[in-house]
Structure formats: structure tokens, C-alpha cells
Short mmCIF file of C-alpha atoms and ligand atoms in Angstrom, two decimals:
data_model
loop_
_atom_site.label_atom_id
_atom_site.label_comp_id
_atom_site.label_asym_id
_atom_site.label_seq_id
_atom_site.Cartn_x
_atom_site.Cartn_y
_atom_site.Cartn_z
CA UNK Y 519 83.13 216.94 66.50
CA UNK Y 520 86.27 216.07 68.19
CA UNK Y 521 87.82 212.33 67.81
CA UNK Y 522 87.12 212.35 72.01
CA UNK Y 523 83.38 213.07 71.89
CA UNK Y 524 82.91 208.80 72.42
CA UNK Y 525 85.21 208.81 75.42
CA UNK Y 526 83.93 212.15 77.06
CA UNK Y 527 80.24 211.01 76.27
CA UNK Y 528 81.08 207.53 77.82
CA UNK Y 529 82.24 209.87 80.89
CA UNK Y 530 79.42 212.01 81.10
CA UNK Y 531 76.81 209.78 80.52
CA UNK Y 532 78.27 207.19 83.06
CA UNK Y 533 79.64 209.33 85.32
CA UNK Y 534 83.02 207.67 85.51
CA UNK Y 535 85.52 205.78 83.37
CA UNK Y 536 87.10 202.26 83.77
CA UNK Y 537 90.80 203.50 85.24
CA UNK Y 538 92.70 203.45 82.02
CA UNK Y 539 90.89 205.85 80.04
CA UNK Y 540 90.06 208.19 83.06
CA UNK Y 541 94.34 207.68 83.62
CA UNK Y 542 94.61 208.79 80.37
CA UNK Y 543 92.52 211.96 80.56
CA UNK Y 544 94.49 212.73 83.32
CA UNK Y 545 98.09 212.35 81.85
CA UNK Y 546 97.17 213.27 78.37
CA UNK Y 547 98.72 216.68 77.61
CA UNK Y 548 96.78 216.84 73.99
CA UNK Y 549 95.23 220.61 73.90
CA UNK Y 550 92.51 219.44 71.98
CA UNK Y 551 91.74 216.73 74.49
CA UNK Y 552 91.37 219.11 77.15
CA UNK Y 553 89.98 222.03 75.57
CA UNK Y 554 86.87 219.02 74.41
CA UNK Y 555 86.79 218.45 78.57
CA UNK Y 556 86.89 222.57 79.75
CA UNK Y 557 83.73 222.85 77.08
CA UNK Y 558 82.04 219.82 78.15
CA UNK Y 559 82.26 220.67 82.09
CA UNK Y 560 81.66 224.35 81.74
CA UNK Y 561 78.78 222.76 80.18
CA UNK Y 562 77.49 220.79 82.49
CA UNK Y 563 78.14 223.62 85.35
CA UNK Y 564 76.42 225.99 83.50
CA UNK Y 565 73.16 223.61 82.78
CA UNK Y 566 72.64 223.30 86.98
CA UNK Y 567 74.58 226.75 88.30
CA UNK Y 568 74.08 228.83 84.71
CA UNK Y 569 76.58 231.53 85.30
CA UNK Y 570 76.73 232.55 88.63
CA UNK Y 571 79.64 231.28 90.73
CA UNK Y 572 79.18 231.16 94.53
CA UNK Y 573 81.34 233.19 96.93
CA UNK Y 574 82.39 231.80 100.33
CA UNK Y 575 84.33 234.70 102.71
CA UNK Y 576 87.67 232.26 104.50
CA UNK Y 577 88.13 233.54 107.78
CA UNK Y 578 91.58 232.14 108.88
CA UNK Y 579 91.22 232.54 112.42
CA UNK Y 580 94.55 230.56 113.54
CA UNK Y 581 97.91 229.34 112.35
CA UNK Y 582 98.86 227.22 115.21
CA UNK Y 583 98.76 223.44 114.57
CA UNK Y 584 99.09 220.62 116.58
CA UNK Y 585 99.81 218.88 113.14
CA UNK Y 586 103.17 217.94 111.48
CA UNK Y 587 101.61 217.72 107.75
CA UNK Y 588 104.84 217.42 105.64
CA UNK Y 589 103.89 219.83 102.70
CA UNK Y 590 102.48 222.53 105.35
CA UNK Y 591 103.94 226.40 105.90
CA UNK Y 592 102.45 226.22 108.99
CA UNK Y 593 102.62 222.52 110.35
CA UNK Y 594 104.23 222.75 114.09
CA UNK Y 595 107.65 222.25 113.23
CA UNK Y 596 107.96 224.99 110.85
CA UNK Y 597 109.99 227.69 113.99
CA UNK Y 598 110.17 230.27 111.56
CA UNK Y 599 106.20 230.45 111.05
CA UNK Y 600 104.60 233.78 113.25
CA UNK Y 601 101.90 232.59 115.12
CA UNK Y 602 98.80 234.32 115.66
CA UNK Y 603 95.31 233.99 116.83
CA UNK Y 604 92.11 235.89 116.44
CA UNK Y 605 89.77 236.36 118.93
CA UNK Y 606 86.25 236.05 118.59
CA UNK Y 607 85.05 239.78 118.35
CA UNK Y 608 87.86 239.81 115.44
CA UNK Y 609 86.49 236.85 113.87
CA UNK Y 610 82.89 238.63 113.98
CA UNK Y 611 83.87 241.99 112.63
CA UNK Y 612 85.74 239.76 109.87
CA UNK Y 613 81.91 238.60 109.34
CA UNK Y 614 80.35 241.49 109.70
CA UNK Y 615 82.54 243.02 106.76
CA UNK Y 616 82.13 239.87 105.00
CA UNK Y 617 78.24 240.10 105.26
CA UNK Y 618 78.01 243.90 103.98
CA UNK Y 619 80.31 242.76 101.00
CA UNK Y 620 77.50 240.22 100.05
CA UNK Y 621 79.15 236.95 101.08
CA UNK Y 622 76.22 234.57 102.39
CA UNK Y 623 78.35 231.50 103.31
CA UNK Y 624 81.70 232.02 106.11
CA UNK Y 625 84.32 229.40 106.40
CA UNK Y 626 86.10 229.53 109.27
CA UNK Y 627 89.47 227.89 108.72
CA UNK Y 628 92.84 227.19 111.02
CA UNK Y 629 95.13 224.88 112.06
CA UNK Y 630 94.37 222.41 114.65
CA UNK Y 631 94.73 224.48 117.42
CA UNK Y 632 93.50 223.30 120.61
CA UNK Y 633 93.61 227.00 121.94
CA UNK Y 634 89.73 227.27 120.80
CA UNK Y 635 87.66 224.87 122.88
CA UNK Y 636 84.51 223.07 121.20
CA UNK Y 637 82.70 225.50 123.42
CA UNK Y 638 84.14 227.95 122.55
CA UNK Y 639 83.85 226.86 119.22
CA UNK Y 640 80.39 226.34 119.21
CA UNK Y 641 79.48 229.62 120.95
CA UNK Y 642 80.97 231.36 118.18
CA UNK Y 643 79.15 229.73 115.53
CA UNK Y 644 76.07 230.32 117.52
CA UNK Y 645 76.97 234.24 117.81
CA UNK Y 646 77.72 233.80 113.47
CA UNK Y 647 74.42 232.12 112.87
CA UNK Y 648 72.49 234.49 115.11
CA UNK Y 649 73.90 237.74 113.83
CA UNK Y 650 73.32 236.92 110.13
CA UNK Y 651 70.54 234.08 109.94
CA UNK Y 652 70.74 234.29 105.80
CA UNK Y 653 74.18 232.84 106.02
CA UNK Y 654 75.78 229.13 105.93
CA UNK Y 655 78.69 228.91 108.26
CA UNK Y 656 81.50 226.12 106.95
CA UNK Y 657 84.07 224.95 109.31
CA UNK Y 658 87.69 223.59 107.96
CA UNK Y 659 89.44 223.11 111.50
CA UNK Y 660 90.63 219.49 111.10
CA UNK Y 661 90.37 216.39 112.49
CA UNK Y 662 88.37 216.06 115.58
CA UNK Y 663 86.59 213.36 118.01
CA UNK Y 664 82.74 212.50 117.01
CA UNK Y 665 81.33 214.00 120.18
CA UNK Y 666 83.29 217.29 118.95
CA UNK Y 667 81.84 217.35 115.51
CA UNK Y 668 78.20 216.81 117.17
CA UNK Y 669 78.10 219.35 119.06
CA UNK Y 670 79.63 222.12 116.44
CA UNK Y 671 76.66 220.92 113.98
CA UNK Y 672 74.26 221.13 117.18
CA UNK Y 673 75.47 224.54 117.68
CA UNK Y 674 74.37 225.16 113.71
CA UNK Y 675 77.56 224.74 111.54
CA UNK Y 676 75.65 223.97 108.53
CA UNK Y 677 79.65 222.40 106.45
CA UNK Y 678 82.95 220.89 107.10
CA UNK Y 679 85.65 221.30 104.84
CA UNK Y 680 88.50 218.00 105.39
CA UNK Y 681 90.53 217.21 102.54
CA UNK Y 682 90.95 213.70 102.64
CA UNK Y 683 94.92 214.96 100.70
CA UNK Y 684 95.35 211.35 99.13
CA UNK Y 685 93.59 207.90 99.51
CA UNK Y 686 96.77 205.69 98.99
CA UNK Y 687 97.83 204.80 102.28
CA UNK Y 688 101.44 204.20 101.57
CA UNK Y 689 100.82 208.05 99.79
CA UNK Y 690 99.47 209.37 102.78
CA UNK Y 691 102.34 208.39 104.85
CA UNK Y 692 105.06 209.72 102.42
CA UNK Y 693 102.98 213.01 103.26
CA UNK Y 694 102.49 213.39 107.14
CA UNK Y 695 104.23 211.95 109.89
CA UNK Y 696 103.31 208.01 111.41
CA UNK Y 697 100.36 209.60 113.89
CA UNK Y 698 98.65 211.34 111.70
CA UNK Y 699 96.55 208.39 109.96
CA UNK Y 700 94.63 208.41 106.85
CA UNK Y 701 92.31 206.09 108.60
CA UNK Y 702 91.44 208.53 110.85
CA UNK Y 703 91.09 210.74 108.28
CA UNK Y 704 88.31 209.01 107.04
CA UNK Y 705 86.42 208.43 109.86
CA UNK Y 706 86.18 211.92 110.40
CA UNK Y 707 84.59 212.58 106.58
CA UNK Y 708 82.18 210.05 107.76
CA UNK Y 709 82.03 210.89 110.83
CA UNK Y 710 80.86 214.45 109.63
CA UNK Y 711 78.61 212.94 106.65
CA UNK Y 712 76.59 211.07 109.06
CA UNK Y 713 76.11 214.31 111.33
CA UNK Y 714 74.23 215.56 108.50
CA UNK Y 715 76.97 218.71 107.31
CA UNK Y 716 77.38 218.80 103.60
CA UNK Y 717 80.90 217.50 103.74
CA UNK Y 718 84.02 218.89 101.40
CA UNK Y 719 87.26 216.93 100.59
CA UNK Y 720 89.87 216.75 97.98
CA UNK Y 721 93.45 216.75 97.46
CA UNK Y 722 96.44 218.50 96.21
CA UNK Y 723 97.74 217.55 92.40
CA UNK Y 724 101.14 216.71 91.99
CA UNK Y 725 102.30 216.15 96.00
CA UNK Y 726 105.58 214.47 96.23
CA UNK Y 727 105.12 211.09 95.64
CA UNK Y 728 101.91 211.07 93.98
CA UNK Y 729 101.89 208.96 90.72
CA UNK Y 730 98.66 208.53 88.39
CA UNK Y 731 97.74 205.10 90.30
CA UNK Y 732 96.93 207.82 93.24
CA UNK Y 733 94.89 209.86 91.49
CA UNK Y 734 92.65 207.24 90.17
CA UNK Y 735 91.87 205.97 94.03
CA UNK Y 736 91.65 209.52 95.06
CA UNK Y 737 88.87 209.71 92.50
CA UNK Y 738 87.31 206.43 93.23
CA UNK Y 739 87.64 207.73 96.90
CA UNK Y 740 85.49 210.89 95.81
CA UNK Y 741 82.71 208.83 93.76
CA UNK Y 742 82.00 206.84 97.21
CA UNK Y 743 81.96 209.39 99.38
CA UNK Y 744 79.91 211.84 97.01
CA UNK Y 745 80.96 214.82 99.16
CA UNK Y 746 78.99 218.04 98.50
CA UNK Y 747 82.05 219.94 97.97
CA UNK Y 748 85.57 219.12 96.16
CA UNK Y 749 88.15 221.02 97.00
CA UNK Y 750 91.24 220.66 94.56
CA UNK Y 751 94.37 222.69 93.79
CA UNK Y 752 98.34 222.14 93.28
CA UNK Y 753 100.87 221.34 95.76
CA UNK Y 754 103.38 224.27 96.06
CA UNK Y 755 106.60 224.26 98.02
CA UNK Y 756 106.83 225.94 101.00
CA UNK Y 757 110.57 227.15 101.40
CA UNK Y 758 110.29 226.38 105.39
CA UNK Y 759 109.14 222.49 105.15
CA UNK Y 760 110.38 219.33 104.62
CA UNK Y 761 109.09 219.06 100.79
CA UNK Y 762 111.10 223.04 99.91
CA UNK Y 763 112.82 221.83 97.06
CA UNK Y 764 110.28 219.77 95.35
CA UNK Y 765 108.23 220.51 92.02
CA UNK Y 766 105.15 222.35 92.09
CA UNK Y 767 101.86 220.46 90.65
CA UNK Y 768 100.97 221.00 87.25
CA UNK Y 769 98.04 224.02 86.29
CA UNK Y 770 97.10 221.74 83.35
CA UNK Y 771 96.47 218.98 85.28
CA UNK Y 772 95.03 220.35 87.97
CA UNK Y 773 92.27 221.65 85.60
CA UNK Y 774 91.54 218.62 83.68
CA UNK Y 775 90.81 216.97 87.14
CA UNK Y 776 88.09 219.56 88.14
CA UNK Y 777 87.20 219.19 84.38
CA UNK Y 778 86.36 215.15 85.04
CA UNK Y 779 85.36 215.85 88.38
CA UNK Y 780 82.23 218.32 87.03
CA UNK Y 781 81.38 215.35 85.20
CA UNK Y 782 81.69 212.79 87.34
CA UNK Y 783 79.59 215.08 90.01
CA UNK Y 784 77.75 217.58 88.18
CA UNK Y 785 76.38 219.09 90.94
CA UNK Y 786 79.65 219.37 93.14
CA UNK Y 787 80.18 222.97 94.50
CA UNK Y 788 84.20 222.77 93.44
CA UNK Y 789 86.47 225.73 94.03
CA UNK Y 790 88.56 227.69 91.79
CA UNK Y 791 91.59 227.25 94.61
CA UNK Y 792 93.68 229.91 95.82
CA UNK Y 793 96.71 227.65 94.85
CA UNK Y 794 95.28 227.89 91.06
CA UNK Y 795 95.52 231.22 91.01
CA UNK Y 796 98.60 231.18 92.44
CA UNK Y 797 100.67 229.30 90.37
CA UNK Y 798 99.04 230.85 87.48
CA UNK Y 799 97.79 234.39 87.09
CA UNK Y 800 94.64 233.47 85.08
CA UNK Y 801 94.54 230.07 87.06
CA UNK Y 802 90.99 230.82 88.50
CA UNK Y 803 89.81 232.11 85.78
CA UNK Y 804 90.86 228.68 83.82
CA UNK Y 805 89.37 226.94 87.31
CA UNK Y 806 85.65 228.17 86.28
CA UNK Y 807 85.71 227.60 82.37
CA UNK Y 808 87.23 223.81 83.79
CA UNK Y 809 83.93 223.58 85.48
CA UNK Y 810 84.63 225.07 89.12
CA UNK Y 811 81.87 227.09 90.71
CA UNK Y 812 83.08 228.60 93.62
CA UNK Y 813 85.78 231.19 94.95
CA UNK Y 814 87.08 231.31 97.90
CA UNK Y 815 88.40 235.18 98.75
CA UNK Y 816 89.89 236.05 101.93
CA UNK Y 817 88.22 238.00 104.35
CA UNK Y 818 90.97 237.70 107.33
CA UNK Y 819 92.14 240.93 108.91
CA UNK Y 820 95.67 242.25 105.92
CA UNK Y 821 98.07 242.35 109.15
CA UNK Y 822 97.53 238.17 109.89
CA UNK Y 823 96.90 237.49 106.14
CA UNK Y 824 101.09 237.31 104.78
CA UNK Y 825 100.95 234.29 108.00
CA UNK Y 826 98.57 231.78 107.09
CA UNK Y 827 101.25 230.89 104.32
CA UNK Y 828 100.31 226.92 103.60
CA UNK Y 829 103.02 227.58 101.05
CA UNK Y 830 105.26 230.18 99.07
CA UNK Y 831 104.08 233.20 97.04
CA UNK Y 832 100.28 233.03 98.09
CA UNK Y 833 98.45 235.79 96.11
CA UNK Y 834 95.74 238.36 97.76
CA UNK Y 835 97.84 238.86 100.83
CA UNK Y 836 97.95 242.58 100.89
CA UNK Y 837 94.65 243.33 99.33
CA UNK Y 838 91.36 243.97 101.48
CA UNK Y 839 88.13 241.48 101.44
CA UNK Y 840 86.36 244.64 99.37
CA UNK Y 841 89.19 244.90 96.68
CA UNK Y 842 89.42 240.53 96.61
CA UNK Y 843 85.49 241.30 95.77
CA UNK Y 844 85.78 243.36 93.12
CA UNK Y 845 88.64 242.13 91.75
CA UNK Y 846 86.98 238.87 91.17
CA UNK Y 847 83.76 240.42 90.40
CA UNK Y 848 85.91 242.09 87.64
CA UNK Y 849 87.64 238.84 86.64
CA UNK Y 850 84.64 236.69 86.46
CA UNK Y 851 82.57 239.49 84.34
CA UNK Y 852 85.46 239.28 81.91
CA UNK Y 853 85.11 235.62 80.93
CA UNK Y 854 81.32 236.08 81.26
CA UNK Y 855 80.41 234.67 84.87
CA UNK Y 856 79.26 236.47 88.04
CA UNK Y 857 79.44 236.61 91.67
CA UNK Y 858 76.71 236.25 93.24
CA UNK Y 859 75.06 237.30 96.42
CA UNK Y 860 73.84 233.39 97.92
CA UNK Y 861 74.81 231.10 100.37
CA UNK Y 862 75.28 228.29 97.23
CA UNK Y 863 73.93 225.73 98.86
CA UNK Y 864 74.04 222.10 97.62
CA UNK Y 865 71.41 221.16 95.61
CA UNK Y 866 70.31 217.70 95.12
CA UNK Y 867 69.16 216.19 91.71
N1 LIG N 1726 100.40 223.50 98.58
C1 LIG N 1726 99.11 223.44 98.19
N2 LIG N 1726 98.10 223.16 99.03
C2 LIG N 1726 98.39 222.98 100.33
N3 LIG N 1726 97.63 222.67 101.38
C3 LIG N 1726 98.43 222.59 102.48
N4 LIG N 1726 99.70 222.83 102.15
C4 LIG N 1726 99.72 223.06 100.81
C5 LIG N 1726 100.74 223.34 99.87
N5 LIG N 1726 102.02 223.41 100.24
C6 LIG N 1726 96.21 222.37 101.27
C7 LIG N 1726 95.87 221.02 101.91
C8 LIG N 1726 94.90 221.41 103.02
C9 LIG N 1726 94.35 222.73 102.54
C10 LIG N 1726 93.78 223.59 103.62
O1 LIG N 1726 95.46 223.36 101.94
O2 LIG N 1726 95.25 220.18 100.96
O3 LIG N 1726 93.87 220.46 103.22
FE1 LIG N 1727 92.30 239.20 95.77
FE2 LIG N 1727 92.20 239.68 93.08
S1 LIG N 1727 91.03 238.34 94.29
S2 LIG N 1727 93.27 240.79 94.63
#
């Protein structure tokens, strides 16, 4: 029995909280309080996922961006940032490698570079989905027109990773410059939703500027949208932007979100981020006993992988897809989870 079984039933039974009890899970700092939420969402994970945490191989195929995102390494501005593309037969031995290493879902992620065409685009999913049929092919390549979208699903993109970053408005312009809109950001999530991909979106904790007003829309945002997948992980400074000397997010916090957020969705595929484990050497770990499901490991070629640096001190940079593998393998064993060979689909109730 802990004196927050009433408010944690309230949250799992109902799915959500009226905002000042869900603001105070979130700013509480109480160990007890949170340890009560890691065992209650590992709970819940475990009753619809048991064990078994999903893999997904990230392909980061491009660091150009057309974008001017104020927390991003490699937003346009950032001079300093070595730019590099991959070409397709580079992409497809990074998925060929991927596939003999038992990943069964490839997310293909980059900037907004308007280098790759939709055709070209959608050609190359067409060449992933046809050499390795068992596999679900995710796309996180940014904002784009309707048309665009339709005809990457058409050519069998089966996911679309866009973070929707914050849904305060006034937030979202304290974090990217006046033409990049968070209106437009949500036409694209539904946009994409009503193409029929399973959809992913989050946001970073503890952006400059955020306060704990923000995080209650961006999780009233979340319940509305019911996105398949929730992508969430701290903000960390990257020493070449605009946002260098400001505080990283909090770990703690960042863990009793996806803790609320397994409740609130139960059947969410969430991430243990790269940014977790980043900030904190054990932070994935702490990600899947908080209730995450999924891992993201890098299959990019090691000679690209130091410049697709969204911010400082990035871990798994010199290490090869097979080591990422089995070092997670070896991670997850150790707190008594597994990766597993599947394409970790969404499941509906
Ligand atoms: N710290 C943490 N996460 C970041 N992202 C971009 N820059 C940073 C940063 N400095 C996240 C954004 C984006 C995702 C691909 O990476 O939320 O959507
Ligand atoms: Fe990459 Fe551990 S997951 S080295």
C-alpha cells in the first residue's frame, strides 16, 4: 500500500487526471511517488507486451535541413555541422545488416532535406519493402505537403514518426523560428493519421521555456490524437545552437512522464530515447521499468554516425549496429526484459 494507490488508481482506471493532480505527478520529486508510478506502468506494459521490448533499426540517412529548429545540432544555421548524405544502395546495405541482426521494423530518419525527391523517396521504400516483406518501414523525415505523405504510404511506408515538440503555441515559437508553425505541425500528424500510418509524436522534457502548464497541453495534445507511438526524451544542449548554454531536462522527470503516459495509453509503443540514455548511463534501462517498450539502436554506417549530433555527447556513436544489439540485448536481460525479433506492431484493444 502506498498513500498514492487512490490517485494512481484514479489514473489508471480513468486514463487521465484533472490537470492538478496529473501537474503534480509531474513536478513531485517524492521517490516513493514515483517508484508507486515505475511499478504501476511496468505493470501495465508488461500485462499487453509481457517482457519483450521491440527493436526498431534508425537509419539516419541525412543531416541536411531546410529547418532552423532552435534546440537542433543540425538545424541549417548550425556552419560548423558536416553534412552528409547516404545514397540509396548505402541506405539498403544499412537494411540488409539491420535485417540479419533481427530488426523487423526500419526507420528511416533525416533532416528535411529536399535532396531526396518523394520519388525518390518512395522508390526506396518500395526497394525496403520488397527486399524484406516481414518488415515495417517507419519514416521520420518531417513536415511535408499531403500529396507527399500519400504517395510515401502508397509506395508502402507502413509509420511516420513527427514529434509534435510542444502544443503551446507561444512555446512552440520560443523554440523554432516564425515559419516554422505549430499549426502546420499539426496538420501534418493528421494529415498522416488520416492516410492510415500508425502515427508517432512527442516532445522533449525540459526545452527552454517549457513550464508545467506545457506539459499538461502536451499531454492533453497526446490523449486526442491517440498516436500509436510516443516518442519522449530530454532536451540537451547542443554547444553549436542558439539554446548552448541552457539546462538539460531532468532524467526524473522525463521518466515519470513515460510512467503516466503507459497509463494514460497502455498500449502506446513508447521508446526508451537515445537522449535517456544519454544523459544518464542506466537512463534506458530506467526508460523500460518506467513503462517504455521500445529501443531505438542505430544502424547508420560508424563514419556518418559522430554527424547526426541533434545535440552534445550522444552515446553509441562509435559502436557498430551488431555491438548496439548485443549491448542492449545484454542490458535488457539484466533487468529481466528481452529483445525481440518482431516488427512490434500496434495492437489495438
Ligand atoms: N535534445 C533532445 N532532443 C532533441 N531533438 C532535437 N534536438 C534535440 C536536443 N537538442 C529531438 C526532437 C526531434 C527528434 C528527432 O529529436 O524532438 O523531433
Ligand atoms: Fe550502443 Fe550500448 S546500445 S553501445
Amino acid at each position: 500500500m502506498s498513500p498514492f494507490d487512490g490517485l494512481l488508481d484514479q489514473l489508471e482506471q480513468n486514463k487521465t487526471l484533472p490537470d492538478p493532480e496529473m501537474a503534480f505527478l509531474i513536478c513531485s520529486d517524492q521517490p516513493d511517488l514515483a517508484e508507486s508510478l515505475f511499478t504501476r506502468a511496468r505493470r501495465v506494459a508488461s500485462q499487453h507486451f509481457g517482457r519483450r521490448i521491440f527493436p526498431r533499426g534508425l537509419i539516419e540517412f541525412t543531416n541536411y535541413c531546410r529547418n532552423d529548429c532552435y534546440y537542433c545540432g543540425i538545424r541549417r544555421s548550425n556552419r560548423r555541422a558536416e553534412r552528409y548524405r547516404l545514397t540509396k544502395d548505402e541506405i539498403l546495405s544499412c537494411c540488409d545488416q539491420g535485417h540479419r541482426l533481427g530488426f523487423r521494423t526500419f526507420v528511416l530518419q533525416g533532416g528535411e532535406d529536399p535532396f531526396y525527391s518523394t520519388t525518390f523517396l518512395s522508390d526506396l521504400v518500395r526497394s525496403i519493402k520488397g527486399n524484406y516483406p516481414d518488415c515495417a518501414v517507419t519514416l521520420s523525415i518531417g513536415e511535408k505537403e499531403f500529396e507527399e505523405y500519400r504517395r510515401l504510404r502508397e509506395a508502402g511506408a507502413d509509420r511516420y514518426l513527427l514529434r509534435h515538440e510542444t502544443a503551446d503555441a507561444f512555446h512552440y515559437r520560443e523554440l523554432h523560428p516564425a515559419v516554422q508553425t505549430a499549426a502546420n505541425r499539426l496538420r501534418c500528424l493528421n494529415d498522416l493519421k488520416t492516410l492510415g500510418f500508425q502515427v508517432g509524436s512527442g516532445f522533449m522534457v525540459g526545452s527552454p521555456g517549457q513550464t508545467t502548464a506545457c506539459l499538461l497541453k502536451d499531454l492533453h495534445l497526446l490523449k486526442e490524437l491517440e498516436p500509436q507511438m510516443i516518442g519522449i526524451g530530454p532536451f540537451i544542449p547542443h554547444q553549436d545552437t542558439p539554446f548552448a548554454d541552457e539546462k538539460p531536462g531532468c532524467v526524473d522527470r522525463t521518466l515519470r512522464l513515460i510512467a503516466i503516459l503507459r497509463l494514460m495509453m497502455p498500449r502506446a509503443l513508447i521508446p526508451a530515447t537515445t537522449a535517456l540514455g544519454t544523459l544518464d548511463p542506466q537512463g534506458r534501462e530506467k526508460g523500460i521499468l518506467a513503462g517504455a517498450n521500445v529501443v531505438m539502436p542505430n544502424l547508420s554506417p560508424v563514419d556518418v554516425r559522430k554527424k547526426y549530433a541533434l545535440y552534445d555527447h550522444k552515446i553509441c556513436t562509435g559502436e557498430e549496429a551488431a555491438e548496439c544489439w548485443q549491448c542492449l540485448q545484454t542490458r535488457l536481460n539484466g533487468i529481466g526484459y528481452e529483445l525481440v525479433v518482431d516488427r512490434g506492431d500496434y495492437n489495438p484493444a
